[in-house]
Amino acid sequence: MKMTNQEYQKYVEEKAKPSPIWKDMLWAFCVGGGICAGGQGLSTLYQYLGATKEDAGTWVSITLIFLAALLTGLGVFDDIAKHAGAGTLVPITGFSNAMASPALEFKSEGLVLGTGAKLFTVAGPVLVYGISSSILYGIILCILGAIIK
């Protein structure tokens, strides 16, 4: 069956289901906001239990990373992400999921060459570029600080 580009484009448009963008944005907003509100609730709880504000922030980070990794391991995080879309990309939970997923995918290859090696597939570049950009930012800040004085 031969088709021109225009015929093929028309065929695809007829078969493709339109994305419900407003519904998707609402879900992303609600889930992302829910994760953030949950984090704030945890912070309040930890402070109520006697932690300082800084310590409570640390414990919230640890808790959210743990929960996202646990839900990834149980296969629940992907189900949530399928419906919530970008709402699950709240940086700390999205990063935890991004690290745990490749590690789980390659666990059959062993702890060192599978899980251990794939654990940093995503984290490695993030760390390299994060550290590099912070160094560059520091250099620029020092130069501007010397110029402004």
Coordinates of C-alpha atoms in Angstrom, one line a residue:
M1 CA 0.0 0.0 0.0
K2 CA 1.6 3.2 -1.2
M3 CA 0.7 6.5 0.5
T4 CA 1.9 10.0 0.0
N5 CA 3.1 11.9 3.1
Q6 CA -0.2 13.9 3.1
E7 CA -2.3 10.8 2.9
Y8 CA -0.4 9.2 5.7
Q9 CA -0.7 12.3 7.8
K10 CA -4.5 12.3 7.3
Y11 CA -4.6 8.6 8.1
V12 CA -2.7 9.1 11.4
E13 CA -4.9 12.1 12.4
E14 CA -8.0 10.0 11.8
K15 CA -6.7 7.1 14.0
A16 CA -4.9 9.1 16.7
K17 CA -6.9 9.7 19.9
P18 CA -6.6 13.3 20.9
S19 CA -4.9 13.9 24.2
P20 CA -7.1 15.4 26.9
I21 CA -4.6 18.2 27.7
W22 CA -6.7 20.0 30.3
K23 CA -7.5 16.8 32.2
D24 CA -3.8 15.8 32.1
M25 CA -2.7 19.2 33.4
L26 CA -5.3 19.1 36.2
W27 CA -4.1 15.6 37.2
A28 CA -0.4 16.6 37.1
F29 CA -1.2 19.7 39.2
C30 CA -3.2 17.8 41.8
V31 CA -0.7 14.9 42.1
G32 CA 2.4 17.2 42.2
G33 CA 0.6 19.5 44.7
G34 CA -0.4 16.5 46.7
I35 CA 3.2 15.3 46.9
C36 CA 4.3 18.7 48.0
A37 CA 1.5 19.1 50.5
G38 CA 2.4 15.6 51.9
G39 CA 6.0 16.8 52.2
Q40 CA 4.8 19.9 54.1
G41 CA 2.6 17.7 56.3
L42 CA 5.6 15.4 57.1
S43 CA 7.7 18.5 57.9
T44 CA 5.1 19.7 60.3
L45 CA 4.9 16.3 61.9
Y46 CA 8.6 15.9 62.3
Q47 CA 8.8 19.4 63.9
Y48 CA 5.9 18.5 66.2
L49 CA 7.9 15.4 67.2
G50 CA 10.9 17.7 68.2
A51 CA 13.0 18.0 65.1
T52 CA 14.4 21.4 64.1
K53 CA 13.2 23.0 60.9
E54 CA 16.4 22.0 59.1
D55 CA 16.3 18.4 60.5
A56 CA 12.7 18.1 59.6
G57 CA 13.5 19.0 56.0
T58 CA 16.2 16.3 55.9
W59 CA 13.8 13.7 57.3
V60 CA 11.1 14.8 54.7
S61 CA 13.7 14.3 51.9
I62 CA 14.7 10.9 53.2
T63 CA 11.0 9.8 53.6
L64 CA 10.0 11.0 50.1
I65 CA 13.0 9.3 48.5
F66 CA 12.3 6.1 50.4
L67 CA 8.6 6.1 49.6
A68 CA 9.2 6.8 45.9
A69 CA 11.8 4.0 45.7
L70 CA 9.5 1.6 47.6
L71 CA 6.5 2.4 45.3
T72 CA 8.8 2.0 42.3
G73 CA 9.9 -1.4 43.5
L74 CA 6.3 -2.5 44.1
G75 CA 5.3 -1.3 40.6
V76 CA 2.9 1.3 42.0
F77 CA 4.8 4.4 41.1
D78 CA 4.5 3.7 37.4
D79 CA 0.8 3.2 37.7
I80 CA 0.5 6.6 39.5
A81 CA 2.8 8.2 36.8
K82 CA 0.7 6.8 34.0
H83 CA -2.3 8.8 35.2
A84 CA -0.6 11.8 36.8
G85 CA 2.0 12.4 34.1
A86 CA 4.4 15.2 35.0
G87 CA 2.9 15.5 38.5
T88 CA 5.1 12.7 39.7
L89 CA 8.2 14.6 38.5
V90 CA 8.4 16.6 41.7
P91 CA 12.2 16.6 41.7
I92 CA 12.9 14.4 44.7
T93 CA 10.4 11.7 43.9
G94 CA 11.0 11.7 40.2
F95 CA 14.8 11.4 40.8
S96 CA 14.3 8.5 43.2
N97 CA 12.1 6.7 40.7
A98 CA 14.6 7.4 37.9
M99 CA 17.4 5.8 39.9
A100 CA 15.4 2.8 41.2
S101 CA 13.8 1.9 37.8
P102 CA 17.0 1.0 35.9
A103 CA 18.4 -0.8 38.9
L104 CA 15.3 -3.0 39.2
E105 CA 15.2 -3.6 35.4
F106 CA 18.7 -5.1 35.4
K107 CA 18.7 -7.0 38.7
S108 CA 18.8 -10.3 36.9
E109 CA 22.3 -9.4 35.7
G110 CA 23.5 -9.5 39.4
L111 CA 24.1 -7.1 42.2
V112 CA 27.3 -5.5 40.9
L113 CA 27.0 -5.6 37.1
G114 CA 23.2 -5.3 37.0
T115 CA 21.7 -3.4 39.9
G116 CA 24.9 -1.5 41.0
A117 CA 26.0 -0.5 37.5
K118 CA 22.5 0.6 36.4
L119 CA 21.7 2.5 39.6
F120 CA 23.8 5.4 38.4
T121 CA 22.7 5.4 34.8
V122 CA 20.6 8.5 35.5
A123 CA 22.3 9.7 38.6
G124 CA 25.8 9.9 37.0
P125 CA 25.0 12.5 34.4
V126 CA 22.9 14.5 36.9
L127 CA 25.7 14.5 39.4
V128 CA 28.3 15.4 36.8
Y129 CA 26.3 18.3 35.3
G130 CA 25.0 19.4 38.7
I131 CA 28.5 19.6 40.1
S132 CA 29.9 21.2 37.0
S133 CA 27.2 23.8 36.8
S134 CA 27.7 24.7 40.5
I135 CA 31.4 25.1 40.0
L136 CA 30.8 27.3 36.9
Y137 CA 28.2 29.3 38.9
G138 CA 30.7 29.8 41.7
I139 CA 33.4 31.0 39.3
I140 CA 31.0 33.5 37.8
L141 CA 29.9 34.7 41.2
C142 CA 33.5 35.2 42.3
I143 CA 34.3 37.2 39.1
L144 CA 31.2 39.4 39.5
G145 CA 31.9 39.8 43.2
A146 CA 35.4 41.0 42.4
I147 CA 34.2 43.3 39.6
I148 CA 31.4 44.9 41.7
K149 CA 33.7 45.6 44.7

